[in-house]
Structures are given as C-alpha cells and as structure tokens.
Coordinates of C-alpha atoms in Angstrom, one line a residue:
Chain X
X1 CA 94.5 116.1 102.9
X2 CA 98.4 115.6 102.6
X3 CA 100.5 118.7 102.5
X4 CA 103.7 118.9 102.6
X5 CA 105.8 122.1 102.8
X6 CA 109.9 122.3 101.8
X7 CA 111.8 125.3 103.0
X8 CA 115.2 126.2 103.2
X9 CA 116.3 126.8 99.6
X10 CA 118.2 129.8 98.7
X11 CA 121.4 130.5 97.0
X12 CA 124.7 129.1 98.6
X13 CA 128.0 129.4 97.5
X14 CA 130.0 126.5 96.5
X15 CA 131.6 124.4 99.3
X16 CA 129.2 125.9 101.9
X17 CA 126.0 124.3 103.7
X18 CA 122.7 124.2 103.7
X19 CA 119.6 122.4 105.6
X20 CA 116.1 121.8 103.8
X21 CA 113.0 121.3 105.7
X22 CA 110.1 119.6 105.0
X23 CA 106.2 119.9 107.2
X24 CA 103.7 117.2 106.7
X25 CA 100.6 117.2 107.7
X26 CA 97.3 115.2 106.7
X27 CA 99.0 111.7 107.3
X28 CA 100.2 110.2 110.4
X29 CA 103.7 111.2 109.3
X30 CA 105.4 108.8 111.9
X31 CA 103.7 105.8 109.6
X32 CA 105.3 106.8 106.9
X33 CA 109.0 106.6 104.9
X34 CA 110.1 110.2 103.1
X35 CA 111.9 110.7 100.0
X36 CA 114.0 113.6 98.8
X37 CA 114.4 114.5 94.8
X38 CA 115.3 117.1 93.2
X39 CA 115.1 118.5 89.6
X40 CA 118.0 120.3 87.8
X41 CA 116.2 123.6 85.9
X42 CA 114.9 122.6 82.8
X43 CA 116.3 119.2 83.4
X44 CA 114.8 115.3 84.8
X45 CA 114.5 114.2 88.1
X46 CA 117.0 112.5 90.1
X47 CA 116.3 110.5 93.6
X48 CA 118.7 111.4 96.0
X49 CA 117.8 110.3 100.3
X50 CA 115.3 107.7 101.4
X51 CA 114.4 107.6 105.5
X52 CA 112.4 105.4 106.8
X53 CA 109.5 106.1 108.8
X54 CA 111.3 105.7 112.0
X55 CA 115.1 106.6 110.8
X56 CA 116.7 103.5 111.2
X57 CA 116.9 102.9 108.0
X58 CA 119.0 105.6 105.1
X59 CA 119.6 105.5 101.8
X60 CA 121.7 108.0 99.3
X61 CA 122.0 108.5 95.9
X62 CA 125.9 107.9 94.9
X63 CA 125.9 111.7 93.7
X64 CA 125.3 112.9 97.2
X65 CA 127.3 110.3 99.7
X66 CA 129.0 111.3 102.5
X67 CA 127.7 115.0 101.5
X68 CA 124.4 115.4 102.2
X69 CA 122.2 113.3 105.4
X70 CA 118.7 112.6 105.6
X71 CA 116.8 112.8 109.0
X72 CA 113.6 113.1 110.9
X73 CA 111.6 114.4 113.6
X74 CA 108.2 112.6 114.1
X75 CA 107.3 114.9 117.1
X76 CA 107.7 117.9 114.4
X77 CA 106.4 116.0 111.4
X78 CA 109.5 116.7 109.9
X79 CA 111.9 115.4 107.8
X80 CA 115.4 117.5 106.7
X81 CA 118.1 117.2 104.5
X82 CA 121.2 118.6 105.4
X83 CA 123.7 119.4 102.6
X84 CA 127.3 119.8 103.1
X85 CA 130.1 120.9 100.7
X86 CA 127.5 122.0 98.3
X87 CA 128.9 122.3 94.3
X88 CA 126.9 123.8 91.2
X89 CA 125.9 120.7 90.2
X90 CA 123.2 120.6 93.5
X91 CA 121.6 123.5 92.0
X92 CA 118.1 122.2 91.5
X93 CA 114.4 122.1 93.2
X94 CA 114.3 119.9 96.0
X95 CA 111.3 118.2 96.4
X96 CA 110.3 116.1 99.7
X97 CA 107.8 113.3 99.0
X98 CA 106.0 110.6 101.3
X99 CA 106.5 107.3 100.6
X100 CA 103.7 104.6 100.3
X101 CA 104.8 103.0 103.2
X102 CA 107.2 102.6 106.2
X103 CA 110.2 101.4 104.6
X104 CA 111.6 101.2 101.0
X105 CA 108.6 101.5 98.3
X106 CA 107.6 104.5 95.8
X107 CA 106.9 107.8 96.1
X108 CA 102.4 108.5 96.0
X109 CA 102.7 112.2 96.8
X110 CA 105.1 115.4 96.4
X111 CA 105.4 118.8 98.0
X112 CA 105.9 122.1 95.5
X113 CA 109.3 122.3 95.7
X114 CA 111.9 124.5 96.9
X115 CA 115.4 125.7 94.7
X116 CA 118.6 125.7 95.9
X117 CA 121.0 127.5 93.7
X118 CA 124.7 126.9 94.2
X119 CA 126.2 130.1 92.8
X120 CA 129.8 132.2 94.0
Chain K
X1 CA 120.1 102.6 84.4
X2 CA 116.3 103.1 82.9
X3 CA 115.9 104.7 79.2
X4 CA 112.7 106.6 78.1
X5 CA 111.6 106.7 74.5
X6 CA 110.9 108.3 72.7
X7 CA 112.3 111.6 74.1
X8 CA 109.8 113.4 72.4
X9 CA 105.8 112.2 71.3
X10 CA 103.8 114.9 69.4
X11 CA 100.2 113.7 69.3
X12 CA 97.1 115.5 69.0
X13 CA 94.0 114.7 71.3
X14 CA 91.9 111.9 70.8
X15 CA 94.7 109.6 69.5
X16 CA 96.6 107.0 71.7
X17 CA 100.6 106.8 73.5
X18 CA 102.4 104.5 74.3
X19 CA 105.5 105.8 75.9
X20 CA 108.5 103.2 77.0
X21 CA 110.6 102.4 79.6
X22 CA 113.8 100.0 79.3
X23 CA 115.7 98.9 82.0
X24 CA 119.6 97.8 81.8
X25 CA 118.7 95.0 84.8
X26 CA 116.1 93.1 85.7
X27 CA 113.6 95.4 87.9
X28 CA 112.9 93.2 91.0
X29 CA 109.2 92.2 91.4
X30 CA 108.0 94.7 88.8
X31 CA 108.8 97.9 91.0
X32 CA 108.4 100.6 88.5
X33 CA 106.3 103.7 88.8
X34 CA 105.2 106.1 86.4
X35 CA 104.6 109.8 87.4
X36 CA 103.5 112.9 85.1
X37 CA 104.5 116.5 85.4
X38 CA 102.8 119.3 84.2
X39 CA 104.0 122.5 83.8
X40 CA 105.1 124.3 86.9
X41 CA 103.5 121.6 89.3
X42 CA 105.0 118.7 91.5
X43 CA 105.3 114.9 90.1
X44 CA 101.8 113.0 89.8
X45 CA 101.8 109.0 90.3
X46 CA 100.2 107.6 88.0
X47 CA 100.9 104.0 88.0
X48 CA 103.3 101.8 91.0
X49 CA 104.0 97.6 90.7
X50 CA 104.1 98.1 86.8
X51 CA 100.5 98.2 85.4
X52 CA 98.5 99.4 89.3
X53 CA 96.7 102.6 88.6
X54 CA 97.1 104.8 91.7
X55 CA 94.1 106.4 93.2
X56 CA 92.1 108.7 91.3
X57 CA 94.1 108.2 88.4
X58 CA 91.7 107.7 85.3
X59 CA 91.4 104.3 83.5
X60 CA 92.4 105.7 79.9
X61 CA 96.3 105.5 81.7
X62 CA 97.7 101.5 81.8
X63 CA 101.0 100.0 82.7
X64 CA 102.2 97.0 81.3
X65 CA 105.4 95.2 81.7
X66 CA 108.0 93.6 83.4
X67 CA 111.6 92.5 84.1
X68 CA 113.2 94.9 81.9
X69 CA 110.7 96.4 79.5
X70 CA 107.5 98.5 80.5
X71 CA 105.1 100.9 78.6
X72 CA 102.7 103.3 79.5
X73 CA 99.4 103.7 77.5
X74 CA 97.4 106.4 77.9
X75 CA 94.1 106.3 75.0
X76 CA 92.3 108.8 73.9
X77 CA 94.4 111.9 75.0
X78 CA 93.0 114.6 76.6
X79 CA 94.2 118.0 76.8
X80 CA 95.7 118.1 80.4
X81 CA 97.9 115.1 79.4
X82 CA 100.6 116.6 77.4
X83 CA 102.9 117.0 80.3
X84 CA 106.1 115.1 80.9
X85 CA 106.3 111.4 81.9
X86 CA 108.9 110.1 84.2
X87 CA 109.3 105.8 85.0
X88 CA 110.8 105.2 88.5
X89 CA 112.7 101.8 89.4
X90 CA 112.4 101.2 93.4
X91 CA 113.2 97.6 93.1
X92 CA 116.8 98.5 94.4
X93 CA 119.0 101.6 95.9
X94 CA 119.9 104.1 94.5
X95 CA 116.2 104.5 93.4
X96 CA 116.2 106.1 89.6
X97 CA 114.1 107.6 87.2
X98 CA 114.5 107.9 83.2
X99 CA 114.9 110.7 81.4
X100 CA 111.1 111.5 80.8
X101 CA 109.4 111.2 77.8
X102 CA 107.8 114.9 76.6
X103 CA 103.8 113.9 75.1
X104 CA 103.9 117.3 72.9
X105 CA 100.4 118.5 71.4
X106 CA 100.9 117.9 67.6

C-alpha cells in the first residue's frame, strides 16, 4: 500500500535551515508528482511546493519563494524540501503528499506529518 | 482566494450537511477537491474534479458545483464524520485550500 514517511522536523531558530525528507514506497514513485503542506497548530492547511514527477517542473506558494526549494531523488524514492531563512511563521506540520499524477493535479494521499517549530 | 462556510456546523447523526465552498475566480475546469481531517490523522480525499468521489469513499458524500460555487453533501451522518473539511482549488498555482468547515456533533 502507499506509505509515505516525512522526517527532518525539529526545532530551528529563526533565520536558520532546515531539510525535510519524505520516503515513498507502494507506488512507482518515479510516476508520480509530490506535494508539500503544512498545517500551522491548531490552524488550516496551506499548500506550499509542487514537483513534478521527474523535477522539471516547480511550483511555490508566494509565502515560501526564494526561501524554501522542492527536489527529488527517484533512485531514493524521495522527495525533500529544503527551507532556508526559516521565521516563526514556518512553524507548522509538514506534510508530503503524492499527487494523482505526473504533473500538476490534486493531492489522493498524505503522509503523518512531521513539525517544524521555529523557536529562538 | 476560496471561503468555507459555515466555519462551524453542529449536527447530530442521522441528519444531512451541506458544507460550502466560494471561490473569488473562476476555478478552471472544475479543479476543486475536498479532503476531511479527523482528529490527529493526515488529510482524506474525499472528492477531486468537483462532484468525483475518490476511491473507497462512501456514496452518502457528493460534490456539486462549478466555476465559483461548490458544496459538499454528506447524508445521513455517521459518527466518524464530524471531522474537519477542507476544499482545495488546483485549477491554478499557488494551489489553495479554504479555511475548513468544522461538522461539530450537536
């Protein structure tokens, strides 16, 4: 079945970096665009990178441009997010999610999550 | 910009919902998804294209809809739906969700 499996999360101080992992297995993750969202505590979700299944093709949120990038590694079956100049307001659960198809569509399944907290 | 209402729906099971989604622009070829999240889990799809119930999803949810107005229906509520409900535009980039309607048990 799909599975997918974020790590990297912890707590960062503000202006500092971090890189988010996600595994995928069950799926011929090469197929396959991934999506990154997150969800402030408490709060709604908010989209913020789209990679196409073979990388050619990214896509930010306007929150996160020019901060954060999107990548892959389809001999890992792994997509990452890596976020630069990190600010309180990226404190949230990042969720990776595979996308319906190889480019641009919707989300059809999530991973559990994993928090980054932005804290000094 | 997409607008969920109402922000809060306290029902009791049995009864029907109907929980809305309003778009500011026209969403492109009826690209709209709703998801539900329960408590301490991930995001569920539920619906994608508008009113297309994803796999496994029971037929007591519907979408209906387009352009710039969509609903969700969900009849005769059972216990594991009060969760939270989330619409999704992908017609364009930046992709965005609404706010979330809460379904409350009354």
């Amino acid at each position: 079945q799909v599975r997918l499996v974020e790590s990297g999360g912890g707590v960062v101080q503000p202006g500092r970096s971090l890189r988010l992992s996600c595994v995928a297995s069950g799926f011929v993750f090469s197929d396959f665009g991934m999506h990154w969202v997150r969800q402030t505590p408490g709060k709604g979700l908010e989209w913020v990178a789209f990679v196409s299944y073979d990388g050619s093709n990214k896509f930010y949120a306007d929150s996160v441009t020019g901060r954060f990038t999107v990548s892959r590694d389809n001999s890992k079956n792994t997509v990452y997010l890596q976020m630069n100049t990190l600010h309180s307001g990226d404190t949230a659960v990042y969720y990776c999610a595979k996308d319906v198809g190889r480019a641009w569509d919707y989300p059809d399944f999530w991973g559990q999550g994993t928090l980054v907290t932005v804290s000094s | 910009v997409l607008t969920q209402s109402p922000g809060t729906l306290s029902l009791s099971p049995g009864e029907g919902a109907t929980l809305s989604c309003r778009a500011s622009l026209d969403v492109g070829a009826n690209c709209l998804a709703w998801y539900q999240q329960r408590p301490g889990q991930s995001p569920r799809l539920l619906i994608y294209g508008a009113s297309r119930r994803a796999t496994g999803v029971p037929d007591r949810f519907s979408g209906s809809g387009s352009e710039t107005d969509f609903t969700l229906t969900i009849s005769r509520l059972e216990p594991e739906d009060f969760a939270l409900y989330y619409c999704l535009q992908y017609g364009s980039t930046p992709f965005t969700f609404g706010p979330g309607t809460k379904l409350e048990i009354k």
